[in-house]
Amino acid sequence: MSSQLLLFAEPLLRDGLTRLLTAQAGLYCVAERPEQLQGLPQLVIWQASSGDLKGGRLAEELLRLQERWQPAPVLLLLPAAHGLGGDALLQLPAAGILESPEPQELLAALATLLTGGRVLAAAADSTSPRPPAGPAASPALGLGQWLLISGLQQIDADLAAIKRLLTPPPTNLVLLLVLQGRLRELSAARELLLLLWGPLSVAWGAPDPCPSSPEPVLAITLQQRSADGIWRAIRQRLEAGSGTELSNQSGQLLALEGLSPERRRDLLLALLCQLDSLRQRLLADPSPLQERWEQWQPELRQQAMRSLVNSYVQLPCEGSLLPVADSLLRSSDMTGRDPELPEAQPMLASLVRAQPLLVDGQLLAADEPRAVLYLELLVSNWLVRSAELVSAELLASCAGWPELRRYLLQPELLATRNLERLRNQLNAQLRWSSWVERPITLYESRRRLYCLRDGAIRCQELTEPRDAELRQLGWLQQLVTLALESRDALAPQVQGLLRGLGDLVVVLLTRVLGRAIGLVGRGIAQGMGRGIAKSVGRS
């Protein structure tokens, strides 16, 4: 039986869409006017024109269509230059949104919508305001990293300039010797900088340059609106993001970067697979989700580590062959917890039971595009932070097992000095974050989440109340928050005092000192005038 579709579009576009849909072996019956319908349509297709996009009428028209033809889903077709930003696209009340789709894309979207799914595939316009929760464009550098990067940039610029002067070599012998000496001097300075600060600071400490990329395309496809359909869509997106060689754009030093690209990818995919298994166990167990989640986290990390390292792999250690997986599990502690991980109950309730989710103060259905993207952010944050815990244990095991480094780590970390330097940098960053940065973020009600986007690990900050975590801080962290509170309390008084002192200095300089200088100058001028008059009279 063919599905009945109701199509609203301009005449030329309507004729083309009608011919395309009716040519699909009788799958679709297209009605161009409501009078042609036989009962209710299974799907409403609206091709929006440029006039419909002006004045904020798009959302109102979609609501009218939904109320008129309920329960039929609405598919919105947008022109190429629609001018809508990502936030506006996510808030449109339509089951399907496509931007200038190809015929095959349109037919695939129709099949998905008719079976109860959702489709969103449109590019965010660059002229529209971007969502406020986006990551920082340029993460802050430490002093050592800044000195190294700026020094290397200056040296490389001078080297390039001298090489241009030497091509072709000058005929003046003195100038040639000076340029060659300057070239050797700059090369020696570069090697000295790398000896003092690198090379690990270049490999892991400095953020990679962000090439200019086209505007992001929002592409979400839910085959079903159930918890299974939502999880499958999120898992497919994260698997696609983890399958590439990820760069670090988070502004933080990551233990995950110490692993080779293959092991890094295998670890992320293994964690996703274990999360899928854990979700199946949560479906079968009626006990509270949060309690079971925390109870099974160590086992999940252990299984991910076992999947990362084949159970049959053996490596030499102190003259004997040892099974790598069993040795790593015995020497690793997987019971640790990242205090920056948010409470998992909202994420689990949506992924397991398809319960609504609170996003930006609005309670949204779990299959709404904004809710799906927020769930993806929570899952990717858990994924990266769990991979960090496992990677830190792997780095610790490699420190006492040199033969393991070639199997798991990047080639630069085969040297003991480089590995220990990376571990020391990670430990120093962890202490600084625990003692200073975390109290500040708690006091400012900010939470940093990791996400996988555009082939990189990025950070995205959210604002949410964290008063309960703030009350659990130790005395040292509370001193940091007390210093912030004291600064906020004393800042107006100090500013007023400095403003008053500035006004007083201005008065003293202009009224008192300036007038005194003027009187002294006038007296000198008068004295000089009398002296000149007397000398003239004598002459």
GROMACS .gro file of C-alpha atoms in nm, residues 267-482:
model
  216
  267LEU     CA    1   4.073   0.233   2.337
  268LEU     CA    2   3.794   0.476   2.248
  269LEU     CA    3   3.609   0.213   2.043
  270ALA     CA    4   3.653  -0.044   2.321
  271LEU     CA    5   3.504   0.196   2.576
  272LEU     CA    6   3.206   0.258   2.346
  273CYS     CA    7   3.155  -0.116   2.308
  274GLN     CA    8   3.169  -0.166   2.684
  275LEU     CA    9   2.924   0.119   2.735
  276ASP     CA   10   2.683  -0.055   2.499
  277SER     CA   11   2.718  -0.378   2.701
  278LEU     CA   12   2.665  -0.185   3.025
  279ARG     CA   13   2.352  -0.027   2.883
  280GLN     CA   14   2.212  -0.372   2.804
  281ARG     CA   15   2.280  -0.478   3.163
  282LEU     CA   16   2.106  -0.168   3.294
  283LEU     CA   17   1.801  -0.254   3.085
  284ALA     CA   18   1.777  -0.596   3.249
  285ASP     CA   19   1.837  -0.481   3.610
  286PRO     CA   20   1.559  -0.286   3.788
  287SER     CA   21   1.782  -0.140   4.061
  288PRO     CA   22   1.872   0.235   4.062
  289LEU     CA   23   2.071   0.345   3.759
  290GLN     CA   24   2.324   0.571   3.930
  291GLU     CA   25   2.417   0.308   4.189
  292ARG     CA   26   2.477   0.036   3.929
  293TRP     CA   27   2.661   0.279   3.702
  294GLU     CA   28   2.918   0.366   3.969
  295GLN     CA   29   2.947   0.004   4.077
  296TRP     CA   30   3.029  -0.126   3.728
  297GLN     CA   31   3.269   0.150   3.618
  298PRO     CA   32   3.591  -0.027   3.734
  299GLU     CA   33   3.488  -0.348   3.559
  300LEU     CA   34   3.405  -0.154   3.243
  301ARG     CA   35   3.753   0.005   3.234
  302GLN     CA   36   3.919  -0.330   3.296
  303GLN     CA   37   3.732  -0.489   3.008
  304ALA     CA   38   3.822  -0.195   2.783
  305MET     CA   39   4.190  -0.238   2.873
  306ARG     CA   40   4.166  -0.612   2.803
  307SER     CA   41   4.010  -0.536   2.462
  308LEU     CA   42   4.286  -0.286   2.389
  309VAL     CA   43   4.560  -0.543   2.457
  310ASN     CA   44   4.504  -0.884   2.302
  311SER     CA   45   4.488  -1.158   2.565
  312TYR     CA   46   4.735  -1.372   2.366
  313VAL     CA   47   5.007  -1.105   2.339
  314GLN     CA   48   5.320  -1.173   2.546
  315LEU     CA   49   5.622  -0.947   2.588
  316PRO     CA   50   5.959  -0.998   2.759
  317CYS     CA   51   5.995  -0.852   3.106
  318GLU     CA   52   6.313  -0.904   3.310
  319GLY     CA   53   6.413  -1.208   3.110
  320SER     CA   54   6.076  -1.388   3.092
  321LEU     CA   55   5.765  -1.369   2.874
  322LEU     CA   56   5.459  -1.227   3.047
  323PRO     CA   57   5.097  -1.197   2.921
  324VAL     CA   58   5.044  -0.827   2.865
  325ALA     CA   59   4.671  -0.805   2.945
  326ASP     CA   60   4.688  -0.994   3.277
  327SER     CA   61   4.999  -0.806   3.387
  328LEU     CA   62   4.843  -0.469   3.311
  329LEU     CA   63   4.523  -0.554   3.498
  330ARG     CA   64   4.719  -0.668   3.804
  331SER     CA   65   4.928  -0.351   3.817
  332SER     CA   66   4.649  -0.102   3.736
  333ASP     CA   67   4.401   0.061   3.971
  334MET     CA   68   4.072   0.121   3.790
  335THR     CA   69   3.873   0.232   4.095
  336GLY     CA   70   3.964   0.600   4.056
  337ARG     CA   71   3.701   0.856   3.964
  338ASP     CA   72   3.725   1.186   3.783
  339PRO     CA   73   3.559   1.448   4.009
  340GLU     CA   74   3.470   1.657   3.704
  341LEU     CA   75   3.238   1.388   3.566
  342PRO     CA   76   2.877   1.511   3.598
  343GLU     CA   77   2.609   1.300   3.759
  344ALA     CA   78   2.519   1.019   3.521
  345GLN     CA   79   2.152   0.981   3.621
  346PRO     CA   80   2.003   1.221   3.357
  347MET     CA   81   2.215   1.068   3.080
  348LEU     CA   82   2.129   0.711   3.181
  349ALA     CA   83   1.757   0.784   3.219
  350SER     CA   84   1.744   0.910   2.859
  351LEU     CA   85   1.966   0.642   2.706
  352VAL     CA   86   1.802   0.351   2.891
  353ARG     CA   87   1.443   0.462   2.943
  354ALA     CA   88   1.405   0.750   2.692
  355GLN     CA   89   1.305   0.990   2.969
  356PRO     CA   90   1.300   1.367   2.899
  357LEU     CA   91   1.620   1.563   2.948
  358LEU     CA   92   1.677   1.912   3.090
  359VAL     CA   93   1.869   2.119   2.833
  360ASP     CA   94   1.933   2.492   2.887
  361GLY     CA   95   1.648   2.513   3.136
  362GLN     CA   96   1.398   2.338   2.905
  363LEU     CA   97   1.266   1.986   2.954
  364LEU     CA   98   1.294   1.823   2.612
  365ALA     CA   99   1.195   1.481   2.483
  366ALA     CA  100   1.496   1.253   2.446
  367ASP     CA  101   1.450   1.233   2.067
  368GLU     CA  102   1.458   1.611   2.013
  369PRO     CA  103   1.768   1.719   1.817
  370ARG     CA  104   1.893   1.946   2.097
  371ALA     CA  105   1.852   1.665   2.350
  372VAL     CA  106   2.035   1.418   2.123
  373LEU     CA  107   2.328   1.659   2.080
  374TYR     CA  108   2.341   1.719   2.456
  375LEU     CA  109   2.338   1.344   2.521
  376GLU     CA  110   2.619   1.305   2.269
  377LEU     CA  111   2.816   1.571   2.457
  378LEU     CA  112   2.768   1.387   2.789
  379VAL     CA  113   2.866   1.051   2.640
  380SER     CA  114   3.173   1.194   2.464
  381ASN     CA  115   3.281   1.365   2.787
  382TRP     CA  116   3.255   1.033   2.972
  383LEU     CA  117   3.439   0.862   2.687
  384VAL     CA  118   3.739   1.099   2.689
  385ARG     CA  119   3.763   1.115   3.069
  386SER     CA  120   3.745   0.735   3.102
  387ALA     CA  121   4.009   0.701   2.832
  388GLU     CA  122   4.225   0.945   3.030
  389LEU     CA  123   4.203   0.728   3.344
  390VAL     CA  124   4.295   0.414   3.150
  391SER     CA  125   4.576   0.592   2.960
  392ALA     CA  126   4.729   0.723   3.283
  393GLU     CA  127   4.747   0.367   3.417
  394LEU     CA  128   4.903   0.248   3.091
  395LEU     CA  129   5.170   0.520   3.108
  396ALA     CA  130   5.250   0.420   3.467
  397SER     CA  131   5.285   0.054   3.364
  398CYS     CA  132   5.507   0.146   3.069
  399ALA     CA  133   5.741   0.337   3.304
  400GLY     CA  134   5.837   0.008   3.472
  401TRP     CA  135   5.815  -0.210   3.159
  402PRO     CA  136   6.033  -0.068   2.879
  403GLU     CA  137   5.940  -0.340   2.628
  404LEU     CA  138   5.574  -0.237   2.656
  405ARG     CA  139   5.639   0.115   2.529
  406ARG     CA  140   5.697   0.009   2.169
  407TYR     CA  141   5.367  -0.181   2.175
  408LEU     CA  142   5.145   0.093   2.322
  409LEU     CA  143   5.307   0.437   2.308
  410GLN     CA  144   5.417   0.687   2.049
  411PRO     CA  145   5.775   0.654   1.921
  412GLU     CA  146   5.878   0.977   2.098
  413LEU     CA  147   5.802   0.817   2.435
  414LEU     CA  148   6.041   0.525   2.394
  415ALA     CA  149   6.307   0.736   2.569
  416THR     CA  150   6.277   0.720   2.948
  417ARG     CA  151   6.337   1.094   2.985
  418ASN     CA  152   6.052   1.183   2.750
  419LEU     CA  153   5.809   0.945   2.920
  420GLU     CA  154   5.895   1.069   3.269
  421ARG     CA  155   5.869   1.429   3.154
  422LEU     CA  156   5.519   1.366   3.018
  423ARG     CA  157   5.410   1.194   3.341
  424ASN     CA  158   5.550   1.479   3.550
  425GLN     CA  159   5.367   1.734   3.337
  426LEU     CA  160   5.043   1.538   3.376
  427ASN     CA  161   5.086   1.516   3.753
  428ALA     CA  162   5.163   1.888   3.781
  429GLN     CA  163   4.858   1.972   3.569
  430LEU     CA  164   4.641   1.745   3.785
  431ARG     CA  165   4.757   1.910   4.107
  432TRP     CA  166   4.707   2.261   3.969
  433SER     CA  167   4.362   2.170   3.840
  434SER     CA  168   4.263   2.010   4.173
  435TRP     CA  169   4.394   2.290   4.395
  436VAL     CA  170   4.321   2.603   4.191
  437GLU     CA  171   4.119   2.554   3.873
  438ARG     CA  172   3.849   2.325   4.011
  439PRO     CA  173   3.757   2.552   4.307
  440ILE     CA  174   3.734   2.846   4.066
  441THR     CA  175   3.509   2.658   3.822
  442LEU     CA  176   3.289   2.536   4.108
  443TYR     CA  177   3.256   2.885   4.250
  444GLU     CA  178   3.174   3.026   3.906
  445SER     CA  179   2.926   2.738   3.840
  446ARG     CA  180   3.110   2.629   3.527
  447ARG     CA  181   3.165   2.273   3.404
  448ARG     CA  182   3.415   2.175   3.137
  449LEU     CA  183   3.307   1.892   2.908
  450TYR     CA  184   3.513   1.717   2.642
  451CYS     CA  185   3.362   1.655   2.300
  452LEU     CA  186   3.471   1.493   1.973
  453ARG     CA  187   3.412   1.730   1.684
  454ASP     CA  188   3.576   1.797   1.347
  455GLY     CA  189   3.849   1.537   1.404
  456ALA     CA  190   3.965   1.684   1.735
  457ILE     CA  191   3.912   1.662   2.109
  458ARG     CA  192   3.767   1.995   2.215
  459CYS     CA  193   3.634   2.153   2.534
  460GLN     CA  194   3.289   2.300   2.583
  461GLU     CA  195   3.191   2.488   2.898
  462LEU     CA  196   2.843   2.480   3.048
  463THR     CA  197   2.701   2.693   3.327
  464GLU     CA  198   2.511   2.497   3.591
  465PRO     CA  199   2.474   2.515   3.974
  466ARG     CA  200   2.748   2.323   4.157
  467ASP     CA  201   2.681   2.428   4.517
  468ALA     CA  202   2.681   2.072   4.652
  469GLU     CA  203   3.029   2.006   4.510
  470LEU     CA  204   3.147   2.343   4.639
  471ARG     CA  205   3.055   2.249   4.997
  472GLN     CA  206   3.259   1.928   4.972
  473LEU     CA  207   3.589   2.101   4.897
  474GLY     CA  208   3.885   2.070   5.131
  475TRP     CA  209   4.024   2.359   5.331
  476LEU     CA  210   4.295   2.441   5.074
  477GLN     CA  211   4.044   2.465   4.788
  478GLN     CA  212   3.809   2.668   5.007
  479LEU     CA  213   4.087   2.921   5.059
  480VAL     CA  214   4.088   2.977   4.682
  481THR     CA  215   3.713   3.041   4.679
  482LEU     CA  216   3.750   3.266   4.986
   0.00000   0.00000   0.00000
